[in-house]
Structures are given as structure tokens and as C-alpha cells.
Amino acid sequence: MTPSRFTAALALLVLLYTSFLGPRAFAAETDAPSADSTIYLANGSYAAGQLVDLPDGNNLVWQSRAFTAPFTFPLDAVNVVHFPVPAKLPQPLGDYCFELTGGDILFGGLTSLDGDAAVLDVAGLGRLHVARGILRRMFRWDGADLLYFGPSGLRGWQSIGKASWREEAGHLVADEKSASIRRDFALPPRVCLEFELSWTKRPDFELALGVPTNSNSAPHPFRFEVWENQLVALRGTEREADVAALEDIKSGPGRIHFLAFLDQEKERLLVVSSSGRPLADLTVKSAKPQVLGGLQLTNRKGDVRLERLRISRWSGDAPRIADTDKARIHATNGTIAYGELKSYDSASQEFVITTESGDHRLAQKRLHDVVFSAADDGAADDDASPSLRAVHLAGLRVSGDLVKIEKQAVWMKRHGIQEALISPLNSLHALTVLKRGDKLPELTGRGGRLELEGAALRGCLVDGREGEASCLVWQPTHSSTASPLVRGVAARVVYRDPPTITAQPPRARANMIRVQPRLFNGRVVQNTPTVPRRRPSAQSVLHLRSGDTFPCTVAAIDEKGITIKSGVTDATFVPHAQIKVLELMPEASAVAIATSKKERLLTLPRMQRDNPPTHLIRAYNGDYLRGRLMAMDDKQLQVEIRLETTTVLRENIARIIWLHPEIDAEAKPLADISAVTRVQSLPADGNRLTFFAEQMDGSTLSGKSDLLGQCRVDVREVDQLLIGAAIEQSASTLAFHQWKLKPALEPLAAEEGDGGDTDGLSSVLVGKPAPDFQLDLLDGGRFNLSAQKGQIIVLDFWASWCAPCLQVMPQVDKVAQEFAGENVKLVSINMQEEPDRIRTVLERLNLKTAVALDREGLIAEKYGAITIPQTVIIDRDGAVARLFVTASSRFDEQLRAALQSVIAGPMKTDAAE
């Protein structure tokens, strides 16, 4: 790095650290693993299950719970197999850690050593004769100084932000932008960290040493970062900053392996290469040194993989500079002897070392580290590239060629080790395939992606017939075998992903874009053709509750159901219980509807629970009418609205929605999904067809439907194929299936204890300007709320079918009359009823209240009057002062107290505003 770059970097660091970023949130830890293992294939597929014994070193046999038979994958098609991780990981055992060529690691004791081989006792693998030519390094495994050795998966790490990390063979991997991960290691003041990172693209990462783990305070950590084409070590504080270039970084695959000696009390960082070459010595002071226990790794762009992390205590003494090109022996007292480790005398527990001055003996307890000669380090044969690596839970890594899987153990043979390496499956963290074949067999059927719990497998359906097993037989890509799905599995086959829908800007409020003249205004007031006449024989679209959707011609509707004719089914009649929506005008454009309007349409008033509306009828222009559809022919519909029947012209209607009881909508499917194979096809045209599958022949899937009769589907024309309970899961997400009738909430004061919101202050409208409106009055004239400023207005929302409303209305009228001299004015707002009905109720209750007519329910929407009775007090300045939703027998007391408080409140003046 040039001096000019250092100067610029230092200036930038000081600037950045004088203005630290705010705290960052911590994400939850990764969930505990399931009992099953998981196989990940080279094409991105995966499946939970178990390895099956096989005396063949070229394949892996995999049994998934979702299939009746196992799959056989060539080893070349597999990426990695992950095994369950216990709650507590086993610790490496032995006096020494042995590093072999190719990245293998063994832990154990040394039995003997000569010029040809070392005999090791390795926990979990037994006694091994290891050729000297594959020994790269051995060092004392001192458990007292060791704090952490890994990584061994994601457990214990916290992912920060939305971008995620994953584990592969115990390594931590990220290829998403800004993916960050953190862990608390309770680091002591002085610590040695050995880490190995790799990447496949142009790297751009940051490794921070000494970060807070249980607080959001901004630290000043020492960091390793990629700057353009260099890896640097740096730190910047509020006082000073420093940076050191470590090595050049090139685009494409690469790796680094360093040792970092960190002293947080003295605020010093030493960096040396894995061979012992000094790279950096930084001391950067801060106002208040802190000892922080965490590490954080961030992938800013590209990808990064944490392959090794070893953390141990450090005395604080600087490591001695060694000649990295020579074989050497490091003693526990820090001295370095250049030479070969000739032999080991187990009887005297001494090593024999050959140096330029001759042979010397070194007591075993005094040996700390051995680096074997460069010649020995590369002595492995060029053709000894292994095909598989076994990563043990205890940290061992051994590679070799797969011999077989037998008795739930993996057998491998490694170049340079005399014995077979036998790893029990329950001791493994992962099996990683190291070599790939150039060509793998492909399938001939239409390729898709089978998705189900714990699996996503690319492949195709092959011929099958319903019998003892399902007729849905799946053959994964590259597998030499196929298997039927287990009955009762919820799954889907995706042949073509749905297009991405771009979010559209919000549309205007529904009441601002309605087409005039109005068709529905509480009840039908416009019943003449308002659009070009549409032939009754024109194609409509019928949506069933199962999710089925198909075109048809509708002849008539009666009290039992709908009579149809369709080219996709022989059925001519569908009962009401199975219908969700009938689109009489599929081409009618969508019209925005306010959320409050939709909630009101789908709220069942308490007085209508014994005779609920069963249909929503949508006019072509977006108006809605709620009631009971009694009949329909080629000209008109007969609709019952609050026990009165009216007619609507069919050619004005775009859609009819069936309102089934909410509890019934969640009922289990009629079919026994454990005894049959139910499927639903989703072709590109949006139609859906559900049937019981019986046979898969070529590209044709056939079966029967109780409603639609014989069914046949060509999977070459299907976007998705839903299986089992996935049919109901998908149907529940469809837009029309969200239209469910729900009972209105009980008034607050009707709850146990006659409590509730007794002061009327809990509504979000309280304190805000009252929504303005103008309405016709029952006895003539108009009521304009904005013209009432200076008065206290009481709005009482009600309807004749609401018994609690009729209980409250006389109380509200009585209290309002008591305060008539205080400029208190009562306006009763009726919700969508005819004048004659309103007058009948007023006469029965002997009330002379002024009634405003909310014929379209729009004012009720503005005030959120989904549940009635609702009483609103508006103060002299036009703000909502109180809002009650109640039917209490003592409501007059609550209203009286509220009015007294509002009257006593000061009136704001224009100057004060």
C-alpha cells in the first residue's frame, strides 16, 4: 500500500469513527435441528431423511419419510449431507492436534513416530498408521488455554438483519449482501485467534474482533477488511486510527489463514501468517479501553465462508519470528529449533530432533508445536484427490474415497493412512462431496420442483397406478430410482413459478371512483340496463370452496344450487354448500374497496345471526348488495334483504360471493386424505380442477371427482400440481376466500361485569378532527357537520334490526334534552334503512330525534361504526371528544358524565390556534 493511500485511509477512519452508526438489532438464534438428517444435492434440491446402508462406494441411498422407497443418488450429484446436532457438542480429545495435507484434522495421542509414519490413537477412529508425507503440522492440544474450536454450525451465533447465513459441513457461509453474524465468546483481555476464511467470487467482508454482545453501544474494534484489492487490518477510535496491508486479494476463488494476537487492555493487535510470518503490529488508543467478548463477521458483497476459528488464551508475549521456509520445532518456553522431528520414544516420553548440530532430545511436555518440512508437506501423490470428507461433531475432519455405508457407519479409505476410516453416522456433523462428475444422467419427463415439508426436489412424475401406494411416483433429477409419495402428504409440484406482481400505487377511495348512476343504495333504487346487454349464455367462471375454478354457462340458480353447463366437466348441477364465487362478468374491471367498507359488508349484525345474509352481490360498477339470493334466471335475480324480496337485473351484476358460516369454512375436507391421493391442477389460464388421482401415464394424470366426474390433466400444460392438504392451504389464500362473514362484536358494556370503556376515550378517533359529512334528514333538509362549529354534537349510529340500539336510543335522547340549554345537539344516524321503517321505530319508541340518513353506509365507515350502537361526542371545536360502543343499561350515566366534562372544557379561539 502506498503512503498516499495510507494517509487517505487514516483520514477516512478518523472521520468515520467520530460519528458512529447507531445500534443494530439482534436476530433470534437459529432453531434447534430436527431429528432427521438432510441431503443437499448439487442442483439445489434437498430432502430430510436418513442414509441407508449400501455396499457401493459410488452412490448414496436416501430414505425420506415422505416417500415409500429410497432414492439412489450418484455421489457426484450430492453436495453435502447434514446430520442432527446435539444440544451439547462433544469436545476434541487427545494430547495433540494433527493437521494433514488437504485440510484434514485429527485429535489424539502419539504412540510412535519414525522416518516413515506416525501411529496415532484417535478418539472415534481408533489406532491409525499415518505416513509422514501427509503430516503438515502437530501441536499440543492444551484444553486449559483453549476457549473455542470450530465452527460447528450456526448454533450459538446470532444473525443480524434480514440477510441470512447458512451452514455447510459445519462451516458458516453467506452469499447475500450485508449478511452479518455475531457471537459472544466471553473473550479474556488477551487472546489468540486463528481463523481461516475462503470465498468463490470477489470478496468484500469485514471481521471485527472484540464487539459488544449484550448491548447496543458502538465499539471501536480491531477489524480485518477488504479494501479494493487488498486485505487490511485496522482500527479507528475517537482519538486516532491506523491500518496495515496484509496481502493482495484477487477476484475469484481464494482463502486466508491468519493468527491474530489481541490485547484489548493495551489496545494492540499482532497479525502473523499461518506459517509464522509477521504481517502487522497495530496499537491504537481510545479514551476508555474496553474488554468486549464478541466477534462479528459481515459479508458486504460477494460471498464468504468461515472454515476455521480457534480461540485460546494468550500470555501477551509477542510470538517469536520464525523462518517460515524451514521445518521447525517450537518449545513451550518460546524457543525455536530448526530441524526434523526424527522420532518419538514412548518409553522415555521424549522426542528426538535432528538439527545441523546433531540429534537432540526434547521432553514431551516441553514440545508445543511442530511444522514439518516443505518437502514432506507436498509429498502426497497428485492422483490422491479424495472424493468425500467426513466432518465429526468433535471437530475431526477426514477425507478419502467412499468404500461403503454399513451398519450406520461411513467407511472411507484415505491416501497415506493404512487403516479404513470408519465414522459412525451419529458422530458426524456432515459429509461433504469434494469431486464432481462432468456428466450426470437427466430425466426425460417434464421437469418440475416437488415441494413439501422438509424437501424440495427437482425431478419429474413417472408412470404410476393407484393401489397399495400412491400413483404419484417421483423421480428426482440424477436419481436412478423413483418412489411413490406417502399418502396424506401435503405437497405441490411447481412446473412454472407464478409471475412476480409489481406493487401498484394506491388507488383512490372507493366512493370517489364509483360509476354513476348508483345501482345499490341501501336497497335497489336503479334497476334498468346500464351496460350493453350481455347474453345469459356467455361464459361465466365458477369458483368452488375447494379452490376449483372453471368456465361455465349458468342456466339458473334456485334454493338448492346452481345449474350449469361446462366443457371441462360433465356435471350440470352444483349445490350452494360447495360454491364460493360466481363471476357473471369475468371481464369486469376490479374496483377498489376501502378496508372499512369491506369489514362492514362482512360483519354479521347481532340481530341477523338467526337469519344471516348468504350472498354479496357486486354490480359491474363496484356497488355491493348484501342479502339472500333466492333465485336467478336469464333475466333477473331475486334477493331477500331483511325479510323483503326485491329483484335485480342479471345483466347489471358482475359477481356473486357466497358467505358461508366462518366455522364451516374451516371444516376438514370430506375426503379421507390418508386413503386417497387428491390433486388439484393449476394451468396457466387460472382454472383449477380437483380430483382423486388414479393413474399417471406418460404426461397424463387421470382420476375422478365426486362433483365433476372423470378428469384428465396433461402435466405439460400445468403450472402447478397441488397434492393433499396443500389444496386447502392454497385455497385459503385465494382472494375470494378471504371474504368470510364474521359476527359483530358484543358491546363492551355487555361483557361480564358491565365494564368496558366507561369514559369513551379508547378510540383512535378521540382527539382528532371529526370526519366531516353532509346527510339528508328524515323530515327534509340537510345536516352539515362543518356548519355546527361552536355546538356540541352527539351522533348516535343505529339500525332497526339492532336490539341494543333500541335500548340505548331513549337514554341518549333523554340526556341530550337535559343539556339542550348548553348548545348540545343530538343527531341520530340511521344505517341504510327505508324512511317508513325508521318512522315506525321512532313512533314505537315515542322519539322526536332528528334522524340523518346514511343510505350508503359511508359515514359509518368514516367513524368506524362496524359494531353498533355507537355514540360519538364532538366538541365545540369539531374534534371527537368521546366515542362509546355500548349497550349498557346505565349508559345514560356514562353519557351524562362525559357531556359534563366536554361542556366544562375550554373552547379554543382562532387566535389560540
PDB file of N, CA and C in Angstrom, residues 140-188:
ATOM      1  N   ARG A 140       0.477 -29.120  20.506  1.00  0.00           N
ATOM      2  CA  ARG A 140      -0.116 -29.581  21.763  1.00  0.00           C
ATOM      3  C   ARG A 140      -1.537 -29.039  21.894  1.00  0.00           C
ATOM      4  N   TRP A 141      -2.429 -29.949  22.276  1.00  0.00           N
ATOM      5  CA  TRP A 141      -3.840 -29.597  22.434  1.00  0.00           C
ATOM      6  C   TRP A 141      -4.092 -29.348  23.928  1.00  0.00           C
ATOM      7  N   ASP A 142      -3.865 -28.102  24.340  1.00  0.00           N
ATOM      8  CA  ASP A 142      -3.951 -27.753  25.758  1.00  0.00           C
ATOM      9  C   ASP A 142      -5.359 -27.266  26.065  1.00  0.00           C
ATOM     10  N   GLY A 143      -6.148 -28.106  26.659  1.00  0.00           N
ATOM     11  CA  GLY A 143      -7.537 -27.746  26.956  1.00  0.00           C
ATOM     12  C   GLY A 143      -7.667 -26.591  27.917  1.00  0.00           C
ATOM     13  N   ALA A 144      -6.642 -26.344  28.760  1.00  0.00           N
ATOM     14  CA  ALA A 144      -6.728 -25.259  29.738  1.00  0.00           C
ATOM     15  C   ALA A 144      -6.738 -23.903  29.047  1.00  0.00           C
ATOM     16  N   ASP A 145      -5.969 -23.763  27.964  1.00  0.00           N
ATOM     17  CA  ASP A 145      -5.894 -22.483  27.263  1.00  0.00           C
ATOM     18  C   ASP A 145      -6.945 -22.356  26.161  1.00  0.00           C
ATOM     19  N   LEU A 146      -7.490 -23.454  25.688  1.00  0.00           N
ATOM     20  CA  LEU A 146      -8.451 -23.417  24.578  1.00  0.00           C
ATOM     21  C   LEU A 146      -9.798 -22.876  25.050  1.00  0.00           C
ATOM     22  N   LEU A 147     -10.320 -21.906  24.331  1.00  0.00           N
ATOM     23  CA  LEU A 147     -11.634 -21.340  24.633  1.00  0.00           C
ATOM     24  C   LEU A 147     -12.693 -21.796  23.645  1.00  0.00           C
ATOM     25  N   TYR A 148     -12.311 -21.986  22.383  1.00  0.00           N
ATOM     26  CA  TYR A 148     -13.294 -22.369  21.358  1.00  0.00           C
ATOM     27  C   TYR A 148     -12.550 -22.992  20.189  1.00  0.00           C
ATOM     28  N   PHE A 149     -13.166 -24.017  19.603  1.00  0.00           N
ATOM     29  CA  PHE A 149     -12.646 -24.611  18.383  1.00  0.00           C
ATOM     30  C   PHE A 149     -13.826 -24.937  17.483  1.00  0.00           C
ATOM     31  N   GLY A 150     -13.818 -24.414  16.287  1.00  0.00           N
ATOM     32  CA  GLY A 150     -14.951 -24.622  15.389  1.00  0.00           C
ATOM     33  C   GLY A 150     -14.660 -23.986  14.032  1.00  0.00           C
ATOM     34  N   PRO A 151     -15.730 -23.520  13.322  1.00  0.00           N
ATOM     35  CA  PRO A 151     -17.119 -23.541  13.786  1.00  0.00           C
ATOM     36  C   PRO A 151     -17.763 -24.907  13.577  1.00  0.00           C
ATOM     37  N   SER A 152     -18.847 -25.119  14.298  1.00  0.00           N
ATOM     38  CA  SER A 152     -19.611 -26.359  14.169  1.00  0.00           C
ATOM     39  C   SER A 152     -21.072 -26.027  13.934  1.00  0.00           C
ATOM     40  N   GLY A 153     -21.323 -25.265  12.901  1.00  0.00           N
ATOM     41  CA  GLY A 153     -22.684 -24.888  12.566  1.00  0.00           C
ATOM     42  C   GLY A 153     -23.086 -23.561  13.189  1.00  0.00           C
ATOM     43  N   LEU A 154     -24.366 -23.213  13.018  1.00  0.00           N
ATOM     44  CA  LEU A 154     -24.886 -21.900  13.384  1.00  0.00           C
ATOM     45  C   LEU A 154     -25.265 -21.772  14.849  1.00  0.00           C
ATOM     46  N   ARG A 155     -25.318 -22.878  15.559  1.00  0.00           N
ATOM     47  CA  ARG A 155     -25.772 -22.801  16.942  1.00  0.00           C
ATOM     48  C   ARG A 155     -24.843 -21.900  17.758  1.00  0.00           C
ATOM     49  N   GLY A 156     -25.456 -20.989  18.510  1.00  0.00           N
ATOM     50  CA  GLY A 156     -24.701 -20.044  19.320  1.00  0.00           C
ATOM     51  C   GLY A 156     -24.435 -18.722  18.630  1.00  0.00           C
ATOM     52  N   TRP A 157     -24.627 -18.668  17.322  1.00  0.00           N
ATOM     53  CA  TRP A 157     -24.409 -17.438  16.561  1.00  0.00           C
ATOM     54  C   TRP A 157     -25.732 -16.693  16.389  1.00  0.00           C
ATOM     55  N   GLN A 158     -25.660 -15.385  16.272  1.00  0.00           N
ATOM     56  CA  GLN A 158     -26.836 -14.555  16.048  1.00  0.00           C
ATOM     57  C   GLN A 158     -26.705 -13.851  14.701  1.00  0.00           C
ATOM     58  N   SER A 159     -27.698 -14.049  13.855  1.00  0.00           N
ATOM     59  CA  SER A 159     -27.725 -13.365  12.567  1.00  0.00           C
ATOM     60  C   SER A 159     -28.337 -11.986  12.766  1.00  0.00           C
ATOM     61  N   ILE A 160     -27.699 -10.963  12.219  1.00  0.00           N
ATOM     62  CA  ILE A 160     -28.127  -9.579  12.406  1.00  0.00           C
ATOM     63  C   ILE A 160     -28.704  -9.062  11.096  1.00  0.00           C
ATOM     64  N   GLY A 161     -29.913  -8.560  11.152  1.00  0.00           N
ATOM     65  CA  GLY A 161     -30.559  -8.052   9.948  1.00  0.00           C
ATOM     66  C   GLY A 161     -31.313  -9.138   9.209  1.00  0.00           C
ATOM     67  N   LYS A 162     -31.796  -8.815   8.012  1.00  0.00           N
ATOM     68  CA  LYS A 162     -32.631  -9.728   7.232  1.00  0.00           C
ATOM     69  C   LYS A 162     -31.814 -10.735   6.429  1.00  0.00           C
ATOM     70  N   ALA A 163     -30.644 -10.331   5.952  1.00  0.00           N
ATOM     71  CA  ALA A 163     -29.829 -11.246   5.152  1.00  0.00           C
ATOM     72  C   ALA A 163     -29.387 -12.422   6.028  1.00  0.00           C
ATOM     73  N   SER A 164     -29.388 -13.615   5.461  1.00  0.00           N
ATOM     74  CA  SER A 164     -29.199 -14.823   6.265  1.00  0.00           C
ATOM     75  C   SER A 164     -27.861 -15.502   5.983  1.00  0.00           C
ATOM     76  N   TRP A 165     -27.459 -16.310   6.965  1.00  0.00           N
ATOM     77  CA  TRP A 165     -26.314 -17.201   6.858  1.00  0.00           C
ATOM     78  C   TRP A 165     -26.816 -18.630   6.847  1.00  0.00           C
ATOM     79  N   ARG A 166     -25.990 -19.544   6.356  1.00  0.00           N
ATOM     80  CA  ARG A 166     -26.326 -20.962   6.393  1.00  0.00           C
ATOM     81  C   ARG A 166     -25.070 -21.738   6.774  1.00  0.00           C
ATOM     82  N   GLU A 167     -25.244 -23.001   7.111  1.00  0.00           N
ATOM     83  CA  GLU A 167     -24.091 -23.823   7.441  1.00  0.00           C
ATOM     84  C   GLU A 167     -23.921 -24.920   6.405  1.00  0.00           C
ATOM     85  N   GLU A 168     -22.684 -25.192   6.065  1.00  0.00           N
ATOM     86  CA  GLU A 168     -22.341 -26.269   5.149  1.00  0.00           C
ATOM     87  C   GLU A 168     -21.166 -27.030   5.740  1.00  0.00           C
ATOM     88  N   ALA A 169     -21.417 -28.276   6.102  1.00  0.00           N
ATOM     89  CA  ALA A 169     -20.383 -29.122   6.706  1.00  0.00           C
ATOM     90  C   ALA A 169     -19.761 -28.464   7.927  1.00  0.00           C
ATOM     91  N   GLY A 170     -20.573 -27.761   8.702  1.00  0.00           N
ATOM     92  CA  GLY A 170     -20.097 -27.075   9.888  1.00  0.00           C
ATOM     93  C   GLY A 170     -19.584 -25.683   9.626  1.00  0.00           C
ATOM     94  N   HIS A 171     -19.228 -25.350   8.371  1.00  0.00           N
ATOM     95  CA  HIS A 171     -18.761 -24.012   8.034  1.00  0.00           C
ATOM     96  C   HIS A 171     -19.933 -23.030   8.027  1.00  0.00           C
ATOM     97  N   LEU A 172     -19.627 -21.754   8.239  1.00  0.00           N
ATOM     98  CA  LEU A 172     -20.628 -20.691   8.166  1.00  0.00           C
ATOM     99  C   LEU A 172     -20.468 -19.988   6.829  1.00  0.00           C
ATOM    100  N   VAL A 173     -21.565 -19.906   6.058  1.00  0.00           N
ATOM    101  CA  VAL A 173     -21.497 -19.426   4.679  1.00  0.00           C
ATOM    102  C   VAL A 173     -22.523 -18.320   4.479  1.00  0.00           C
ATOM    103  N   ALA A 174     -22.129 -17.263   3.785  1.00  0.00           N
ATOM    104  CA  ALA A 174     -23.050 -16.187   3.404  1.00  0.00           C
ATOM    105  C   ALA A 174     -22.742 -15.751   1.988  1.00  0.00           C
ATOM    106  N   ASP A 175     -23.797 -15.600   1.178  1.00  0.00           N
ATOM    107  CA  ASP A 175     -23.638 -15.049  -0.168  1.00  0.00           C
ATOM    108  C   ASP A 175     -24.685 -13.980  -0.444  1.00  0.00           C
ATOM    109  N   GLU A 176     -25.320 -13.486   0.624  1.00  0.00           N
ATOM    110  CA  GLU A 176     -26.260 -12.376   0.495  1.00  0.00           C
ATOM    111  C   GLU A 176     -25.583 -11.084   0.929  1.00  0.00           C
ATOM    112  N   LYS A 177     -25.967 -10.003   0.282  1.00  0.00           N
ATOM    113  CA  LYS A 177     -25.385  -8.704   0.585  1.00  0.00           C
ATOM    114  C   LYS A 177     -25.746  -8.279   2.004  1.00  0.00           C
ATOM    115  N   SER A 178     -24.756  -7.753   2.727  1.00  0.00           N
ATOM    116  CA  SER A 178     -24.924  -7.214   4.085  1.00  0.00           C
ATOM    117  C   SER A 178     -25.333  -8.269   5.102  1.00  0.00           C
ATOM    118  N   ALA A 179     -24.995  -9.525   4.860  1.00  0.00           N
ATOM    119  CA  ALA A 179     -25.269 -10.581   5.851  1.00  0.00           C
ATOM    120  C   ALA A 179     -24.246 -10.468   6.976  1.00  0.00           C
ATOM    121  N   SER A 180     -24.730 -10.400   8.207  1.00  0.00           N
ATOM    122  CA  SER A 180     -23.846 -10.211   9.351  1.00  0.00           C
ATOM    123  C   SER A 180     -24.205 -11.206  10.443  1.00  0.00           C
ATOM    124  N   ILE A 181     -23.174 -11.740  11.103  1.00  0.00           N
ATOM    125  CA  ILE A 181     -23.377 -12.743  12.139  1.00  0.00           C
ATOM    126  C   ILE A 181     -22.436 -12.447  13.304  1.00  0.00           C
ATOM    127  N   ARG A 182     -22.922 -12.730  14.518  1.00  0.00           N
ATOM    128  CA  ARG A 182     -22.185 -12.343  15.715  1.00  0.00           C
ATOM    129  C   ARG A 182     -22.293 -13.450  16.759  1.00  0.00           C
ATOM    130  N   ARG A 183     -21.239 -13.532  17.619  1.00  0.00           N
ATOM    131  CA  ARG A 183     -21.282 -14.500  18.710  1.00  0.00           C
ATOM    132  C   ARG A 183     -20.475 -13.981  19.893  1.00  0.00           C
ATOM    133  N   ASP A 184     -20.976 -14.290  21.087  1.00  0.00           N
ATOM    134  CA  ASP A 184     -20.281 -13.931  22.324  1.00  0.00           C
ATOM    135  C   ASP A 184     -19.397 -15.096  22.753  1.00  0.00           C
ATOM    136  N   PHE A 185     -18.079 -14.850  22.821  1.00  0.00           N
ATOM    137  CA  PHE A 185     -17.140 -15.880  23.260  1.00  0.00           C
ATOM    138  C   PHE A 185     -16.571 -15.588  24.648  1.00  0.00           C
ATOM    139  N   ALA A 186     -17.044 -14.515  25.278  1.00  0.00           N
ATOM    140  CA  ALA A 186     -16.508 -14.101  26.577  1.00  0.00           C
ATOM    141  C   ALA A 186     -14.980 -14.003  26.514  1.00  0.00           C
ATOM    142  N   LEU A 187     -14.487 -13.285  25.522  1.00  0.00           N
ATOM    143  CA  LEU A 187     -13.046 -13.182  25.303  1.00  0.00           C
ATOM    144  C   LEU A 187     -12.353 -12.572  26.520  1.00  0.00           C
ATOM    145  N   PRO A 188     -11.231 -13.139  26.943  1.00  0.00           N
ATOM    146  CA  PRO A 188     -10.429 -12.519  28.005  1.00  0.00           C
ATOM    147  C   PRO A 188      -9.675 -11.317  27.440  1.00  0.00           C
TER     148      PRO A 188
END
